[in-house]
mmCIF file of C-alpha atoms in Angstrom:
data_model
loop_
_atom_site.group_PDB
_atom_site.id
_atom_site.type_symbol
_atom_site.label_atom_id
_atom_site.label_comp_id
_atom_site.label_asym_id
_atom_site.label_seq_id
_atom_site.Cartn_x
_atom_site.Cartn_y
_atom_site.Cartn_z
ATOM 1 C CA MET A 985 7.927 12.334 -6.291
ATOM 2 C CA GLY A 986 5.669 13.051 -8.947
ATOM 3 C CA LEU A 987 6.630 16.425 -10.140
ATOM 4 C CA PRO A 988 10.548 16.617 -10.471
ATOM 5 C CA GLU A 989 12.708 19.456 -8.901
ATOM 6 C CA HIS A 990 14.087 20.696 -11.761
ATOM 7 C CA ALA A 991 10.587 21.143 -13.123
ATOM 8 C CA LEU A 992 9.668 23.867 -9.917
ATOM 9 C CA THR A 993 10.530 27.604 -11.359
ATOM 10 C CA GLU A 994 11.986 29.486 -8.941
ATOM 11 C CA ASP A 995 10.158 30.499 -6.166
ATOM 12 C CA GLU A 996 7.727 27.956 -6.769
ATOM 13 C CA GLN A 997 8.024 25.209 -3.251
ATOM 14 C CA ILE A 998 5.383 22.273 -3.385
ATOM 15 C CA VAL A 999 2.599 21.865 -0.953
ATOM 16 C CA LEU A 1000 1.044 18.906 -0.765
ATOM 17 C CA ASP A 1001 2.381 15.749 -3.299
ATOM 18 C CA PHE A 1002 -0.284 12.333 -2.734
ATOM 19 C CA HIS A 1003 -1.774 9.348 -4.476
ATOM 20 C CA PRO A 1004 -5.652 8.524 -4.900
ATOM 21 C CA HIS A 1005 -6.749 7.173 -1.605
ATOM 22 C CA TRP A 1006 -6.092 3.404 -0.424
ATOM 23 C CA THR A 1007 -9.997 2.771 -1.379
ATOM 24 C CA THR A 1008 -8.212 2.849 -5.244
ATOM 25 C CA LEU A 1009 -7.224 -0.331 -4.749
ATOM 26 C CA LEU A 1010 -9.895 -1.674 -2.596
ATOM 27 C CA LYS A 1011 -11.667 -3.642 -5.534
ATOM 28 C CA SER A 1012 -8.670 -5.177 -6.943
ATOM 29 C CA PHE A 1013 -7.307 -6.778 -3.545
ATOM 30 C CA LEU A 1014 -11.129 -8.317 -2.988
ATOM 31 C CA LEU A 1015 -10.791 -10.524 -6.490
ATOM 32 C CA LEU A 1016 -7.186 -10.868 -5.677
ATOM 33 C CA LEU A 1017 -8.289 -12.701 -2.444
ATOM 34 C CA VAL A 1018 -11.183 -14.557 -4.785
ATOM 35 C CA VAL A 1019 -9.099 -15.650 -7.781
ATOM 36 C CA ALA A 1020 -6.707 -17.348 -4.919
ATOM 37 C CA ALA A 1021 -9.996 -18.919 -2.896
ATOM 38 C CA ILE A 1022 -11.405 -20.561 -6.254
ATOM 39 C CA ALA A 1023 -7.862 -21.628 -7.700
ATOM 40 C CA GLY A 1024 -6.732 -22.952 -4.075
ATOM 41 C CA VAL A 1025 -10.398 -24.811 -4.331
ATOM 42 C CA VAL A 1026 -10.277 -26.569 -7.736
ATOM 43 C CA ILE A 1027 -7.057 -27.555 -7.154
ATOM 44 C CA PHE A 1028 -7.523 -28.976 -4.048
ATOM 45 C CA PHE A 1029 -10.850 -31.072 -4.713
ATOM 46 C CA LEU A 1030 -9.578 -31.625 -8.522
ATOM 47 C CA PRO A 1031 -10.202 -35.905 -9.006
ATOM 48 C CA ASP A 1032 -7.277 -38.238 -9.339
ATOM 49 C CA PHE A 1033 -6.595 -39.034 -12.967
ATOM 50 C CA SER A 1034 -3.393 -38.831 -15.619
ATOM 51 C CA LEU A 1035 -2.662 -35.634 -16.188
ATOM 52 C CA GLN A 1036 -3.463 -33.958 -12.366
ATOM 53 C CA THR A 1037 -0.374 -32.477 -12.214
ATOM 54 C CA GLN A 1038 0.094 -30.583 -15.527
ATOM 55 C CA VAL A 1039 -3.863 -29.604 -14.678
ATOM 56 C CA ARG A 1040 -3.049 -28.362 -11.314
ATOM 57 C CA LEU A 1041 -0.095 -26.311 -12.336
ATOM 58 C CA GLY A 1042 -2.564 -24.670 -15.340
ATOM 59 C CA ILE A 1043 -5.167 -23.535 -12.997
ATOM 60 C CA ALA A 1044 -2.470 -21.917 -11.291
ATOM 61 C CA GLY A 1045 -0.832 -20.169 -14.088
ATOM 62 C CA VAL A 1046 -4.541 -18.926 -15.135
ATOM 63 C CA ALA A 1047 -4.999 -17.426 -11.479
ATOM 64 C CA VAL A 1048 -1.307 -15.814 -11.434
ATOM 65 C CA LEU A 1049 -2.355 -14.648 -15.058
ATOM 66 C CA VAL A 1050 -5.842 -13.061 -13.840
ATOM 67 C CA ALA A 1051 -4.292 -12.068 -10.305
ATOM 68 C CA LEU A 1052 -1.292 -9.754 -12.656
ATOM 69 C CA ILE A 1053 -4.464 -8.127 -15.208
ATOM 70 C CA PHE A 1054 -6.370 -7.750 -12.490
ATOM 71 C CA CYS A 1055 -4.456 -6.780 -9.421
ATOM 72 C CA LEU A 1056 -0.765 -5.476 -10.515
ATOM 73 C CA VAL A 1057 -2.309 -3.300 -13.446
ATOM 74 C CA PRO A 1058 -4.566 -1.482 -10.957
ATOM 75 C CA PHE A 1059 -1.513 -1.459 -8.267
ATOM 76 C CA LEU A 1060 0.878 0.361 -10.691
ATOM 77 C CA ARG A 1061 -1.783 2.901 -11.948
ATOM 78 C CA TRP A 1062 -2.787 4.170 -8.336
ATOM 79 C CA PHE A 1063 0.760 4.090 -8.217
ATOM 80 C CA THR A 1064 2.011 6.143 -10.938
ATOM 81 C CA THR A 1065 -1.090 8.831 -10.363
ATOM 82 C CA ARG A 1066 -0.007 11.469 -8.335
ATOM 83 C CA TYR A 1067 -1.532 15.126 -7.369
ATOM 84 C CA VAL A 1068 0.382 18.046 -6.690
ATOM 85 C CA LEU A 1069 0.087 21.326 -4.982
ATOM 86 C CA THR A 1070 2.492 23.782 -5.492
ATOM 87 C CA THR A 1071 2.159 27.166 -4.742
ATOM 88 C CA GLN A 1072 1.796 28.070 -7.957
ATOM 89 C CA ARG A 1073 -0.173 24.880 -10.057
ATOM 90 C CA PHE A 1074 -2.145 22.006 -9.055
ATOM 91 C CA THR A 1075 -0.816 18.692 -11.469
ATOM 92 C CA LEU A 1076 -1.988 15.310 -12.232
ATOM 93 C CA ARG A 1077 0.339 12.592 -13.774
ATOM 94 C CA GLU A 1078 -0.337 9.538 -14.301
ATOM 95 C CA GLY A 1079 0.715 6.698 -16.795
ATOM 96 C CA ILE A 1080 2.560 3.022 -16.261
ATOM 97 C CA LEU A 1081 4.183 3.150 -19.899
ATOM 98 C CA SER A 1082 3.370 6.216 -20.955
ATOM 99 C CA ARG A 1083 2.726 9.547 -19.201
ATOM 100 C CA SER A 1084 0.464 12.237 -18.987
ATOM 101 C CA GLY A 1085 -0.223 15.016 -17.240
ATOM 102 C CA ARG A 1086 -2.291 18.385 -17.089
ATOM 103 C CA ASP A 1087 -1.135 22.049 -14.868
ATOM 104 C CA ILE A 1088 -3.720 24.031 -13.804
ATOM 105 C CA PRO A 1089 -2.294 26.982 -12.744
ATOM 106 C CA LEU A 1090 -3.511 28.673 -9.471
ATOM 107 C CA THR A 1091 -4.273 31.882 -10.864
ATOM 108 C CA ARG A 1092 -7.199 30.272 -13.290
ATOM 109 C CA VAL A 1093 -9.084 28.920 -11.255
ATOM 110 C CA ASN A 1094 -12.757 30.210 -10.236
ATOM 111 C CA ASP A 1095 -13.765 27.053 -8.368
ATOM 112 C CA VAL A 1096 -12.232 24.378 -5.688
ATOM 113 C CA SER A 1097 -15.190 21.821 -4.103
ATOM 114 C CA PHE A 1098 -15.471 18.913 -2.736
ATOM 115 C CA SER A 1099 -17.957 15.958 -1.858
ATOM 116 C CA HIS A 1100 -17.964 12.704 0.215
ATOM 117 C CA ASN A 1101 -21.006 10.716 1.013
ATOM 118 C CA LEU A 1102 -21.255 8.783 4.695
ATOM 119 C CA ILE A 1103 -18.557 5.969 3.592
ATOM 120 C CA GLN A 1104 -16.239 8.312 2.482
ATOM 121 C CA ARG A 1105 -16.270 10.624 5.479
ATOM 122 C CA MET A 1106 -15.115 7.212 7.352
ATOM 123 C CA LEU A 1107 -12.058 6.579 5.414
ATOM 124 C CA GLY A 1108 -11.027 9.954 4.970
ATOM 125 C CA THR A 1109 -11.919 10.310 1.185
ATOM 126 C CA GLY A 1110 -13.951 12.044 -1.761
ATOM 127 C CA THR A 1111 -14.142 13.819 -4.428
ATOM 128 C CA LEU A 1112 -12.178 17.170 -5.299
ATOM 129 C CA VAL A 1113 -13.613 19.230 -8.077
ATOM 130 C CA VAL A 1114 -11.482 22.277 -9.707
ATOM 131 C CA GLU A 1115 -12.846 24.407 -12.332
ATOM 132 C CA SER A 1116 -10.942 26.763 -14.310
ATOM 133 C CA GLY A 1117 -10.721 29.497 -16.406
ATOM 134 C CA GLY A 1118 -9.484 27.501 -19.425
ATOM 135 C CA GLU A 1119 -10.485 25.204 -22.397
ATOM 136 C CA ARG A 1120 -10.617 21.946 -20.604
ATOM 137 C CA GLY A 1121 -12.491 23.742 -17.607
ATOM 138 C CA GLN A 1122 -13.023 21.744 -15.003
ATOM 139 C CA LEU A 1123 -10.970 18.409 -13.418
ATOM 140 C CA VAL A 1124 -12.843 15.681 -11.343
ATOM 141 C CA LEU A 1125 -10.655 14.084 -9.273
ATOM 142 C CA LYS A 1126 -12.314 11.031 -6.906
ATOM 143 C CA ASN A 1127 -10.583 9.450 -3.911
ATOM 144 C CA ILE A 1128 -8.664 12.164 -2.683
ATOM 145 C CA PRO A 1129 -7.334 11.125 0.385
ATOM 146 C CA GLN A 1130 -8.375 13.800 2.889
ATOM 147 C CA VAL A 1131 -10.299 15.806 0.199
ATOM 148 C CA GLU A 1132 -10.996 18.946 3.063
ATOM 149 C CA ARG A 1133 -7.834 19.597 3.983
ATOM 150 C CA VAL A 1134 -6.790 19.409 0.025
ATOM 151 C CA GLN A 1135 -9.346 21.400 -0.838
ATOM 152 C CA SER A 1136 -9.124 23.944 1.902
ATOM 153 C CA GLU A 1137 -5.430 24.099 0.917
ATOM 154 C CA LEU A 1138 -5.554 25.088 -2.298
ATOM 155 C CA TYR A 1139 -8.421 27.564 -1.978
ATOM 156 C CA ARG A 1140 -5.923 28.981 1.057
ATOM 157 C CA ILE A 1141 -3.269 29.311 -1.386
ATOM 158 C CA ILE A 1142 -5.070 30.731 -4.326
ATOM 159 C CA GLU A 1143 -6.587 33.644 -1.901
ATOM 160 C CA ASP A 1144 -2.611 34.549 -0.551
ATOM 161 C CA LEU A 1145 -1.963 34.420 -4.413
ATOM 162 C CA SER A 1146 -4.595 37.229 -5.141
ATOM 163 C CA ASP A 1147 -3.449 39.263 -2.057
ATOM 164 C CA GLY A 1148 0.157 38.749 -3.208
ATOM 165 C CA HIS A 1149 1.777 36.752 -0.745
ATOM 166 C CA TYR A 1150 1.902 32.842 0.402
ATOM 167 C CA ASP A 1151 2.240 32.044 3.976
ATOM 168 C CA GLY A 1152 3.305 28.946 3.594
ATOM 169 C CA PRO A 1153 1.641 25.298 4.713
ATOM 170 C CA ARG A 1154 -0.961 25.748 7.111
ATOM 171 C CA LYS A 1155 0.751 23.641 10.291
ATOM 172 C CA GLU A 1156 -1.485 20.523 11.796
ATOM 173 C CA ARG A 1157 -3.465 21.099 14.736
#
């Protein structure tokens, strides 16, 4: 979970807790396939000579190293990035070895908007923009899953807080 229970205030509840959309990993997955295919072809068609085994192991080692750097690291970055919407704030937590976070109190949010193009609509992702009345102003979050749902839930909680009551998460239809 992106926000531990002990970090919540007494009357605060988690409404949504999610990672960036899986399409964030698409480029890394395709790169993994290309690296594996190229390494496989080079190893298979390597001509016969005295150091053949060592060269094949070297090629495999380079392929594994490239896969770790360009595929595992983005996966870990995706896995450790969490967005949490509670009844009082919107939080972003990210980082593999060192962590960073940003909390936006919902009482300071001025505007919540989203955008997505045709492909993003088909994949169920988009960009969420949260504007707050603070020093850092605007928070732009890309590849948010079900961005319209997140935007409407965020806006609904803000409206409920301004009215002085929160009715709980909206039921799915």
